[in-house]
Tab-separated table of C-alpha atoms and ligand atoms in Angstrom:
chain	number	residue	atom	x	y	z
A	282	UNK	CA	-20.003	18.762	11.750
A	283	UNK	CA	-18.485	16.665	14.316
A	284	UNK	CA	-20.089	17.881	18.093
A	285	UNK	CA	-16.712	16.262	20.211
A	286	UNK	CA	-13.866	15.747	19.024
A	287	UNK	CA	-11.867	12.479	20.045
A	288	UNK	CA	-8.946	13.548	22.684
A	289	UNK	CA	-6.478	11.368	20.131
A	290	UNK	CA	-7.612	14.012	16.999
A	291	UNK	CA	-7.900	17.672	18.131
A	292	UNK	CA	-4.380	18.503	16.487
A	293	UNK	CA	-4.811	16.336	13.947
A	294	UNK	CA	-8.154	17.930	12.910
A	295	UNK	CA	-6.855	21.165	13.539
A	296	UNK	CA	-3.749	20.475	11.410
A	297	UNK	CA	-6.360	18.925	8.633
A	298	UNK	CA	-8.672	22.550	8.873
A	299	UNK	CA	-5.225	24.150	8.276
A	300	UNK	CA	-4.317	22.333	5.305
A	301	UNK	CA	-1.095	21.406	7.245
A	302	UNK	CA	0.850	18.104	6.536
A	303	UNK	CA	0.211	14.984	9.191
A	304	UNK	CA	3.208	13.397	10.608
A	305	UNK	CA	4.130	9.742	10.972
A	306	UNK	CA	3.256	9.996	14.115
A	307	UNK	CA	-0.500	11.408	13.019
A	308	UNK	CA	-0.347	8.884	10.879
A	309	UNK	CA	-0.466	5.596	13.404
A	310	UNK	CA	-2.840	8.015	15.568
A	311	UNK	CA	-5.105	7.880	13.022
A	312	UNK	CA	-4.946	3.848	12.920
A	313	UNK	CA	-4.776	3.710	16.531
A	314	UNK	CA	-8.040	0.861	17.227
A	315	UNK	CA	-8.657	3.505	20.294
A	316	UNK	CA	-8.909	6.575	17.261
A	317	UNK	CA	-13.048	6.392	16.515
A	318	UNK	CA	-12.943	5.349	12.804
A	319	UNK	CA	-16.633	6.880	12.234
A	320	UNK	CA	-14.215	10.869	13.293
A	321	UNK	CA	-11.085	9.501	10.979
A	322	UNK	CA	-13.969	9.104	7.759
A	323	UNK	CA	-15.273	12.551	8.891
A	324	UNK	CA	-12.315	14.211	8.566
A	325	UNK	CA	-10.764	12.539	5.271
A	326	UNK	CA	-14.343	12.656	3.851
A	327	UNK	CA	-13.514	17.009	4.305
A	328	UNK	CA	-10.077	16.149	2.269
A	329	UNK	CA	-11.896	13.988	-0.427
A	330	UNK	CA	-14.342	16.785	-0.383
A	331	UNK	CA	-11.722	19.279	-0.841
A	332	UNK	CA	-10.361	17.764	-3.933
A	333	UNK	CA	-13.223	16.193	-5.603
A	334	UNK	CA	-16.101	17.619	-4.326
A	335	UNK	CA	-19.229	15.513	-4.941
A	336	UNK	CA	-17.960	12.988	-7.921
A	337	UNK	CA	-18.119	9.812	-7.560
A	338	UNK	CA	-15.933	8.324	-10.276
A	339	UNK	CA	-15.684	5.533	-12.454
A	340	UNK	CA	-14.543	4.137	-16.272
A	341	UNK	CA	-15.179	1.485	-18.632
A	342	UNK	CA	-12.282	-0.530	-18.487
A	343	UNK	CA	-11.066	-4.270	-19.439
A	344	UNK	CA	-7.792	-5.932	-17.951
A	345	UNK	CA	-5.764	-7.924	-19.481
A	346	UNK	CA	-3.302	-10.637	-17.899
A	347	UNK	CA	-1.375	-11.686	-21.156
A	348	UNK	CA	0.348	-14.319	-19.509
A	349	UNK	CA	0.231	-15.601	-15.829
A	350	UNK	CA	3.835	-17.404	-15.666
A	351	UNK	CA	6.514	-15.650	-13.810
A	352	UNK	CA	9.845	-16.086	-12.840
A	353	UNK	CA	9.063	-14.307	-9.518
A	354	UNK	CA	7.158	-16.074	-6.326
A	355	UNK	CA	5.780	-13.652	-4.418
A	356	UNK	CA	3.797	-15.608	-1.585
A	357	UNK	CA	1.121	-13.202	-1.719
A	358	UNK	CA	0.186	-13.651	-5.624
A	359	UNK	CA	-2.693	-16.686	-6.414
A	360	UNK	CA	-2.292	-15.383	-10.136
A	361	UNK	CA	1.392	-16.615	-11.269
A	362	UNK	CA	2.239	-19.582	-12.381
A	363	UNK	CA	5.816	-21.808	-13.299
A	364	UNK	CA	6.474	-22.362	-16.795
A	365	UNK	CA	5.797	-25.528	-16.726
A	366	UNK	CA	2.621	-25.638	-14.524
A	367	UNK	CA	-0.590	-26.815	-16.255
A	368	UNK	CA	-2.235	-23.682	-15.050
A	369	UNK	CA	0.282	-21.010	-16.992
A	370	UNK	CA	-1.099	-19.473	-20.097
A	371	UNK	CA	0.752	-17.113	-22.616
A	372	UNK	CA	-2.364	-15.442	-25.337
A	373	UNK	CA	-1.309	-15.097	-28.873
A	374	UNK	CA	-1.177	-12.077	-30.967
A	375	UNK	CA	-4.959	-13.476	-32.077
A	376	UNK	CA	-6.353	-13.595	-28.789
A	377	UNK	CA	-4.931	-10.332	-27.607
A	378	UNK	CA	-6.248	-8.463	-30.462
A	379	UNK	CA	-9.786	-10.220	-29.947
A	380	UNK	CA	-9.458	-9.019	-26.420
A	381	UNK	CA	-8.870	-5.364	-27.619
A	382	UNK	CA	-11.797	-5.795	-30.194
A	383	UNK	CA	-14.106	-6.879	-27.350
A	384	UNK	CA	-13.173	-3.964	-24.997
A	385	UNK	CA	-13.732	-0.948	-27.841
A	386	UNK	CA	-17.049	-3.175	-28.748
A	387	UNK	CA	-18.128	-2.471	-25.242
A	388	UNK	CA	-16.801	1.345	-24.965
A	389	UNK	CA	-14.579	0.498	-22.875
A	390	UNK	CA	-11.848	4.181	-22.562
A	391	UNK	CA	-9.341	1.993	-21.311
A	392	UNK	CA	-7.010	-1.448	-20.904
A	393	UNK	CA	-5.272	-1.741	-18.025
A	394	UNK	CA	-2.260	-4.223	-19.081
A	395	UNK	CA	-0.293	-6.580	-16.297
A	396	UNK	CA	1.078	-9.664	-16.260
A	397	UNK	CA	3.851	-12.501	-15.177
A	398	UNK	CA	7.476	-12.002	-16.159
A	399	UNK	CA	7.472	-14.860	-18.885
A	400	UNK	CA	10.938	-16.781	-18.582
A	401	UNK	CA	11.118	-17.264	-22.323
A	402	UNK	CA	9.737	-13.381	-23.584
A	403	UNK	CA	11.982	-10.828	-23.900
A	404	UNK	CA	11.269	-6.956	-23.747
A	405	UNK	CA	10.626	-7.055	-27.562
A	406	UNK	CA	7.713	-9.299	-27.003
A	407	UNK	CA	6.059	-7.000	-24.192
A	408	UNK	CA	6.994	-4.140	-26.930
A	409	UNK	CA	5.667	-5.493	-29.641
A	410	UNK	CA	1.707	-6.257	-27.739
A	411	UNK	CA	1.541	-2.255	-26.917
A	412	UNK	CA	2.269	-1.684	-30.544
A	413	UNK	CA	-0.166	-3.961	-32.063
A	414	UNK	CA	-3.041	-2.780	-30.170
A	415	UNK	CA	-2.210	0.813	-29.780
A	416	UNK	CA	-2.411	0.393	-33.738
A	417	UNK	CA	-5.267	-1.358	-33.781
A	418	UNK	CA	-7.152	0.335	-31.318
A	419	UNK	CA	-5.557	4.327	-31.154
A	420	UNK	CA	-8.304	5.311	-29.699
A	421	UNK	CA	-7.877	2.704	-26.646
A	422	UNK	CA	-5.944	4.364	-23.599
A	423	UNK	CA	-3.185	1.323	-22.420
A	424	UNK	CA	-2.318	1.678	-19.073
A	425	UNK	CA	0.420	-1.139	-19.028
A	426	UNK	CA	3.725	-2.651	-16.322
A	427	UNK	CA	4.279	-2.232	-13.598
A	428	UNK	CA	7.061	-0.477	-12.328
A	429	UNK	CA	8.205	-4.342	-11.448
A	430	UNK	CA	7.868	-5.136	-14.897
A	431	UNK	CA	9.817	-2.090	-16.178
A	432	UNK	CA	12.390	-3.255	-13.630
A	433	UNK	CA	12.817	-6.457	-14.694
A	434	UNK	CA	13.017	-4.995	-18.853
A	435	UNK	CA	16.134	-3.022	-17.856
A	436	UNK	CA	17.877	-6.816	-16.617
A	437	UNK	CA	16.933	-8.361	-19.306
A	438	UNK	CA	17.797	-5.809	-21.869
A	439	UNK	CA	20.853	-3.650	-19.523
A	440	UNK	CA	19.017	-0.460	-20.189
A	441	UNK	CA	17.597	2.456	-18.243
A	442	UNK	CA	14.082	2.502	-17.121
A	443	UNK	CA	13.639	5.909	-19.379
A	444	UNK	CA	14.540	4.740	-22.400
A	445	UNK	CA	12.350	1.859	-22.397
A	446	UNK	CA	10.082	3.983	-21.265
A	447	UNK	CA	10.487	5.999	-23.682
A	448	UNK	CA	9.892	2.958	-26.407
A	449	UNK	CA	6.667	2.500	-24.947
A	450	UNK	CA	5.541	5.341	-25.266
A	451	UNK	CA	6.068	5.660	-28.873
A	452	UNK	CA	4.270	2.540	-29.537
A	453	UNK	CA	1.182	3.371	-27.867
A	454	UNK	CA	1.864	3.790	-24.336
A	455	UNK	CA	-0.785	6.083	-22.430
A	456	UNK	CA	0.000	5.138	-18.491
A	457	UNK	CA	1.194	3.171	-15.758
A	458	UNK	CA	-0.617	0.922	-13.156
A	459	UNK	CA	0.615	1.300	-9.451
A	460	UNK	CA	1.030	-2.594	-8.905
A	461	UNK	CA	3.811	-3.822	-7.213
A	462	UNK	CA	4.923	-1.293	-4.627
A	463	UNK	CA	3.246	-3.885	-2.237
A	464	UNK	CA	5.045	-2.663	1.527
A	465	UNK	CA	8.073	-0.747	0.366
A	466	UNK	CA	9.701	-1.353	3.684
A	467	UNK	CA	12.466	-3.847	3.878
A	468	UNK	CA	11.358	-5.921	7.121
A	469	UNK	CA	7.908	-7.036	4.957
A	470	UNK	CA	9.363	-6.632	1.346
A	471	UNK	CA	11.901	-8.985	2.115
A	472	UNK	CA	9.302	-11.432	3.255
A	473	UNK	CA	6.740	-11.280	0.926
A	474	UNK	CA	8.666	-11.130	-2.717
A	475	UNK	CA	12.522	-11.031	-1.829
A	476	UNK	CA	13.642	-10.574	-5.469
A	477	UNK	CA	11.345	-8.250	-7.308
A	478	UNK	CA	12.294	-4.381	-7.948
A	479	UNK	CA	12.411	-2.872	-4.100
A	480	UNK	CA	11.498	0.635	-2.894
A	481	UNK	CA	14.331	2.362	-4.325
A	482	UNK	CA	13.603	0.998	-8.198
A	483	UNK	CA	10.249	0.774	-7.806
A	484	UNK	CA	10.124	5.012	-7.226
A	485	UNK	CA	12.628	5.569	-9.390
A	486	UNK	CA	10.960	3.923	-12.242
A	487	UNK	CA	7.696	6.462	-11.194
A	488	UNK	CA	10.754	9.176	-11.127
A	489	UNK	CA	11.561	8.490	-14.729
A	490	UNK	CA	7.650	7.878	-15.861
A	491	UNK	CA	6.829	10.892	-14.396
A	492	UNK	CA	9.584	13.150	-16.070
A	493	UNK	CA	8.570	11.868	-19.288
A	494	UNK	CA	5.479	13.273	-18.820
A	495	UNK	CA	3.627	9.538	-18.229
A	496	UNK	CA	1.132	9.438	-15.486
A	497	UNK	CA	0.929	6.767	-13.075
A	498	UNK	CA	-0.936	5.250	-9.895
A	499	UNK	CA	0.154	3.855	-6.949
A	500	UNK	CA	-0.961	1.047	-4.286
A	501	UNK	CA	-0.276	-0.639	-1.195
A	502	UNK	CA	-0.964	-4.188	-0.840
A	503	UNK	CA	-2.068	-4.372	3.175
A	504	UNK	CA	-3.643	-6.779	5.529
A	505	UNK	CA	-0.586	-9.596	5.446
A	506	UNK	CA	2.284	-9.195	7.517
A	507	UNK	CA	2.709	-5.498	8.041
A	508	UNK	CA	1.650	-3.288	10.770
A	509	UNK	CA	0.739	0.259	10.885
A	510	UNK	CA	4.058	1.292	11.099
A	511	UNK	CA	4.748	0.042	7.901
A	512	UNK	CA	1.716	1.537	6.199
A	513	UNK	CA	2.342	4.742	7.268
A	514	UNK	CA	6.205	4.550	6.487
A	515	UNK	CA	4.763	2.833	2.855
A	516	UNK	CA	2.287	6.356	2.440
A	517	UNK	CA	4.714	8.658	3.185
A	518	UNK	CA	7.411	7.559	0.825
A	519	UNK	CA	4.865	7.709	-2.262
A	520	UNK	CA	3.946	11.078	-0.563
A	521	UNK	CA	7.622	12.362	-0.750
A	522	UNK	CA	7.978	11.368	-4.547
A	523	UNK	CA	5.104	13.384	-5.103
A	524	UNK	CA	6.240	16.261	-3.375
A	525	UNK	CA	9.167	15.927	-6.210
A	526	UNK	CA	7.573	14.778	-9.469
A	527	UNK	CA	3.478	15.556	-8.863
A	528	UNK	CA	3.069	12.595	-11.539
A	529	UNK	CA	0.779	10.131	-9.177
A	530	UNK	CA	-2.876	10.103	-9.871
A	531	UNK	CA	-4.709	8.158	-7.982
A	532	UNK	CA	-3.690	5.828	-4.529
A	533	UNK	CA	-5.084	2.218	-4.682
A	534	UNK	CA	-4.990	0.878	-1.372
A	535	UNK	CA	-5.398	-3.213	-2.140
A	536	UNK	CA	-6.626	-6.062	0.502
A	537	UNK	CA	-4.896	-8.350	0.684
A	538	UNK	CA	-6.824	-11.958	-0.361
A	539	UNK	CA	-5.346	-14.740	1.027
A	540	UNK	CA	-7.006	-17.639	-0.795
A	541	UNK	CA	-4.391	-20.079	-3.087
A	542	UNK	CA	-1.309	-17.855	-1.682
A	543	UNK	CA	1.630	-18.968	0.890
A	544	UNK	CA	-0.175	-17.205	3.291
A	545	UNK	CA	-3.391	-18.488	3.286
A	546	UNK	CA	-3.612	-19.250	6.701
A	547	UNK	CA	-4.242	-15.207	7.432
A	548	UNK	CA	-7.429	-13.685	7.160
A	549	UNK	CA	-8.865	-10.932	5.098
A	550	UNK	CA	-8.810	-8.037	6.630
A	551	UNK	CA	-11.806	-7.109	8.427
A	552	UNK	CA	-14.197	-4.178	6.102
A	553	UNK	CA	-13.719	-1.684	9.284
A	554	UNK	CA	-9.535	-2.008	8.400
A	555	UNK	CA	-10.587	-1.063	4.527
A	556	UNK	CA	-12.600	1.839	5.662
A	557	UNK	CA	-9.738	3.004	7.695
A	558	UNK	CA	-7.210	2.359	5.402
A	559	UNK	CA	-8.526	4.415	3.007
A	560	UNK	CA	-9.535	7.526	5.334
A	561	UNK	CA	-5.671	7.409	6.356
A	562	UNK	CA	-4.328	7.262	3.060
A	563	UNK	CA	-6.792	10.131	1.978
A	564	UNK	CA	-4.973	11.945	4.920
A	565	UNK	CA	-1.726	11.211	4.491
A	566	UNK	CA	-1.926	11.677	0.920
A	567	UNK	CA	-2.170	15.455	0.524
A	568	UNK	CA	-1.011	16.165	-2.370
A	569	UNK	CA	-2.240	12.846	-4.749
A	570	UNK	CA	-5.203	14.131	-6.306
A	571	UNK	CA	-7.746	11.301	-5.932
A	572	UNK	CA	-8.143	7.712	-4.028
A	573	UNK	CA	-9.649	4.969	-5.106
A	574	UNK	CA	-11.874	2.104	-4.051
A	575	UNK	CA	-11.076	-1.093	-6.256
A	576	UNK	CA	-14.518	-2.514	-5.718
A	577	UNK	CA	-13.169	-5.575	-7.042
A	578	UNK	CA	-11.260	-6.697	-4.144
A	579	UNK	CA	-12.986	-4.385	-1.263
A	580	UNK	CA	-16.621	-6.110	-2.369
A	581	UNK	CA	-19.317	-3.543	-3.569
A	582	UNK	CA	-20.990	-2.649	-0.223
A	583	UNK	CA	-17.613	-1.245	1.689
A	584	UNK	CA	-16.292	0.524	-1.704
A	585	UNK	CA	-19.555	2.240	-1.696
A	586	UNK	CA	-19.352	3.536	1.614
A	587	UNK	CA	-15.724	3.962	0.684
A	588	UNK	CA	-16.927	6.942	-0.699
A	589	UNK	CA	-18.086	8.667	2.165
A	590	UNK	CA	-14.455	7.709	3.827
A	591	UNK	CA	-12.126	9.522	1.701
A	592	UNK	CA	-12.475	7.865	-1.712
A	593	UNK	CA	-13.475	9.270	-4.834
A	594	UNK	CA	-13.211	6.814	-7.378
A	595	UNK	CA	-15.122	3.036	-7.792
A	596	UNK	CA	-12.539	2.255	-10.683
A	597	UNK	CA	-14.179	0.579	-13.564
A	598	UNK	CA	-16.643	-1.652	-15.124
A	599	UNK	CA	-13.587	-4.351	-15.134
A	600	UNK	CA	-14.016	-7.313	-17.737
A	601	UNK	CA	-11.798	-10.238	-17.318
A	602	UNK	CA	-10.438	-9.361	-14.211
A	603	UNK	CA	-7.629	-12.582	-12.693
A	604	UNK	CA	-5.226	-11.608	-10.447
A	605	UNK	CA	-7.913	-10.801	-7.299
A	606	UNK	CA	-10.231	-13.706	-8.451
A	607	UNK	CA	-7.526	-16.537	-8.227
A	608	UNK	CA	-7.301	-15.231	-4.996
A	609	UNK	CA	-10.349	-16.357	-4.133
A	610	UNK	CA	-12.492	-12.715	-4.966
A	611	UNK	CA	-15.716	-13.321	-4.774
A	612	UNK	CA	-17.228	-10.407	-6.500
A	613	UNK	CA	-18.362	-10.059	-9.992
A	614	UNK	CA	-16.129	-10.038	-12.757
A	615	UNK	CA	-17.610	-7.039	-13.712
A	616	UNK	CA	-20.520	-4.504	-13.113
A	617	UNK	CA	-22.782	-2.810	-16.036
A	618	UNK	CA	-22.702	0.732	-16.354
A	619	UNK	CA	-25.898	1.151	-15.172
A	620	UNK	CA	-25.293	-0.629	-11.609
A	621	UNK	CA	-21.671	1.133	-10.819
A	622	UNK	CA	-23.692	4.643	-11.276
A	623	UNK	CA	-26.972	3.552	-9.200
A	624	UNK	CA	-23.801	2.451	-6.667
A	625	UNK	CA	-22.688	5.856	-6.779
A	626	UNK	CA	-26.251	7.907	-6.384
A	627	UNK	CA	-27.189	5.514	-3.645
A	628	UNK	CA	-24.315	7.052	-1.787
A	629	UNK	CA	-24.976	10.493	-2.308
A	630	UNK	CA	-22.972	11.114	-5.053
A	631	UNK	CA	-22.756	12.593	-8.669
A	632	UNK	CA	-21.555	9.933	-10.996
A	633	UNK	CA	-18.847	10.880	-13.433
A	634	UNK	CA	-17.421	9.097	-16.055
A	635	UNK	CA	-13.871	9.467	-16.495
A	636	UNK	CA	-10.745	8.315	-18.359
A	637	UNK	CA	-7.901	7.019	-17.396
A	638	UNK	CA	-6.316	10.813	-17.397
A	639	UNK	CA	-9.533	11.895	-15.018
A	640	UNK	CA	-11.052	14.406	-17.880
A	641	UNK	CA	-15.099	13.594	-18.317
A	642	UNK	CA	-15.906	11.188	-20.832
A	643	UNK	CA	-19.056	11.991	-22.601
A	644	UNK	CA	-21.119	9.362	-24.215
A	645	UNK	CA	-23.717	9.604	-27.367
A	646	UNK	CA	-27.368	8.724	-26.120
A	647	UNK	CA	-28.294	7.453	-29.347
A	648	UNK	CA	-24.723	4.625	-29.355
A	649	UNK	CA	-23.445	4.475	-26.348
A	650	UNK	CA	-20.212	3.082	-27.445
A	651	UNK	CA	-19.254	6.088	-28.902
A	652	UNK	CA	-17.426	8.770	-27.092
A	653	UNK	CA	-15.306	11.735	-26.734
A	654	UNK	CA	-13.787	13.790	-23.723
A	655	UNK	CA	-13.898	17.531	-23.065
A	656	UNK	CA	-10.829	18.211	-24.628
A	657	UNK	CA	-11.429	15.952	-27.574
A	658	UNK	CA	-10.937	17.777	-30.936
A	659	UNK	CA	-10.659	14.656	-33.124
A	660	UNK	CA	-14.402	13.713	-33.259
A	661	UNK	CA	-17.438	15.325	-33.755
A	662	UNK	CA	-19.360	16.310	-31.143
A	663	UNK	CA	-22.274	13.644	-29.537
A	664	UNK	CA	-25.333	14.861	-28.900
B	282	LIG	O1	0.889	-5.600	-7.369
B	282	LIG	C1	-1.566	-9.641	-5.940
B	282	LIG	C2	-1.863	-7.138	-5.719
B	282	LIG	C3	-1.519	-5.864	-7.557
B	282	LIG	C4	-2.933	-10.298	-4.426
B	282	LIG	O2	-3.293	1.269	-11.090
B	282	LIG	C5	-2.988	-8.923	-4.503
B	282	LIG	O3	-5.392	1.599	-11.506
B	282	LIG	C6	-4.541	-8.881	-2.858
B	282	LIG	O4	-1.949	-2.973	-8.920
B	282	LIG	N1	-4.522	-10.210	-2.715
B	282	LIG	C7	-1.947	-5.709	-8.993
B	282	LIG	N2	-3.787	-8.207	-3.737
B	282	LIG	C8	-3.258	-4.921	-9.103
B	282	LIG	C9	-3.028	-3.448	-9.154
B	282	LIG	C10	-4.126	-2.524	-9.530
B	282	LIG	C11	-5.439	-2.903	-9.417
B	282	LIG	C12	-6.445	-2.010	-9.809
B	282	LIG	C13	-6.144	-0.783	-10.330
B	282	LIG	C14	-4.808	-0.414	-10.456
B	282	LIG	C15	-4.460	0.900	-11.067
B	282	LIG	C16	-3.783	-1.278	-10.052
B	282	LIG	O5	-2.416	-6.740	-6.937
B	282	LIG	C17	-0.190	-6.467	-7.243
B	282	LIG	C18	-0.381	-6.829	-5.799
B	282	LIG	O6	-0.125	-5.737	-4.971
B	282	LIG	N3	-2.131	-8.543	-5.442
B	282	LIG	N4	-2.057	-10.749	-5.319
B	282	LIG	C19	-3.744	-10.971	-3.474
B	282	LIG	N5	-3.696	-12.279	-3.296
């Protein structure tokens, strides 16, 4: 219980007790540097409470990047590359499939697909690579493309975003990642990657996933050139979409890292803006069910007391993890089982393993690279 209550959030807490909706202008209250950040955790900590009570989530998960060269330059990306660049990469059917084999080896639930926009692969190709391992691995949930990457499918083959969509989904398809929505609002979108999808298409390709039933996630890349103006105005257009659709999952709020980027004279932003961040987002966001703290690029000590701040979720395990390491990450490339859940009890919370979907994934004590979820029918029961 919090004794006094900061001047700056009386209505806002009372509005927060109520279950009523915060405003814009709550919104850059609650980043205000005069707003005490220990009362803005308090209070999203009640919302994250609200939702998720004590579960501290995670999954076993493997990315992968199947190429790295892209037509696009977005200044803030350390992970593209030109065509021609000795750095650019482009895996073979071989080495994709290997990469699937090594991820249901390790129990991993899920592969969370992203990559460049190769100049010389057309849709088929980015087809075809959910098809072959949805086939060879069913049991593998792909969470693959961005909405960017949707986008630029319907150039290059003049269709709409559903039908593709569509396509996908009936070769293996499970979800979407919410990369790319980076600051929807014109002033930074324009500066940061001028060409790709902007806010319009990038919700409307959520729109379309989420009336085909897909689930997807969204982000916000912060911590470049924004300010809180355009965080807030970034929160409360996913807000309004899911207001409409209810097809968002989880908020990923990422920091930016400015190491090998055009803008790598900024630095990172300080662990006091990530707690913030995501208290406001768990605020603003009333109606996405859960928020999560990509210990990847927040570092393992502030996603832990993430937790305790309005997130929820620690994402995965994450193998082979590229986009936040060429930007000079320095955390692991990925944590054992056994260390994300000691990373949850050590913060006073009850470890969960999920899925990508957020149902609990159950695991045999005997192999523990077998498993099933609660709804599960398909194999027998672990004990
Ligand atoms: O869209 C790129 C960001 C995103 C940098 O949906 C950078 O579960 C910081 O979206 N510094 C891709 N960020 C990653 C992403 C994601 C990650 C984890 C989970 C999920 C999910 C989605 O990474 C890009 C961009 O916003 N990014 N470069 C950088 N230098």
């Amino acid at each position: 219980m919090i004794q006094t209550v900061h001047p700056n959030l009386r209505e806002i807490r009372e509005k927060v007790e109520a279950q009523q909706r915060l405003t814009v202008e709550d919104g850059l209250t609650l980043y205000a540097a005069e707003t005490p950040l220990q009362e803005v955790g308090e209070l999203a900590n009640l919302v994250r409470e609200r939702w998720n009570g004590n579960a501290g989530y995670y999954n076993i998960n493997s990315h992968l990047n199947p190429t790295n060269v892209c037509v696009y330059r977005c200044i803030f990306c350390a992970f593209r590359s030109d065509l021609r660049d000795p750095k650019g990469y482009l895996m073979s059917d071989e080495q994709i499939l290997e990469r699937g084999q090594e991820a249901v080896h390790n129990g991993c639930t899920e592969m969370h697909i992203v990559g460049g926009l190769h100049h010389q692969k057309q849709y088929d190709w980015y087809l075809h690579l959910i098809g072959l391992l949805h086939d060879a691995f069913p049991r593998l949930h792909l969470k693959a493309w961005t909405a960017v990457e949707i986008n630029w499918f319907e150039f290059l083959t003049r269709r709409s975003a559903s039908s593709l969509l569509e396509e996908m989904i009936d070769a293996g398809l499970g979800s979407m990642p919410g990369g790319g929505a980076e600051i929807f609002h014109p002033e930074i979108r324009d500066r940061i990657c001028e060409h790709k999808a902007d806010a319009t298409r990038w919700l409307q390709v959520h729109r379309s996933a989420h009336e085909l039933g897909l689930k997807t996630n969204c982000t916000m890349l912060y911590g470049h050139l924004e300010t809180a103006y355009h965080r807030v105005d970034h929160l409360l257009r996913l807000r309004e979409l899911q207001d409409e659709t209810g097809g968002f999952q989880t908020f990923i709020p990422l920091a930016f890292h400015p190491e090998n980027t055009g803008l790598a004279d900024l630095k990172k932003p300080s662990g006091l803006d990530d707690l913030r961040t995501i208290a406001v987002s768990r605020l603003m966001l009333d109606n996405v069910p859960h928020i999560k703290a990509y210990w990847i690029m927040l570092g393992i000590g502030t996603a832990q007391t993430a937790l305790a701040y309005g997130a929820d979720d620690l994402d995965g395990t994450v193998r082979q993890e590229l986009i936040y390491h060429d930007a000079g990450a320095t955390t692991p490339q990925s944590l054992s089982v056994e260390r994300i859940q000691g990373l949850i009890r050590e913060s006073g919370r009850q470890p969960v393993e999920r899925d990508t979907l957020y149902r609990e994934v159950l695991r045999s004590s005997q192999d523990p690279s077998q498993w099933q979820t609660g709804d599960d029918v398909s194999v027998p029961s672990l004990s």
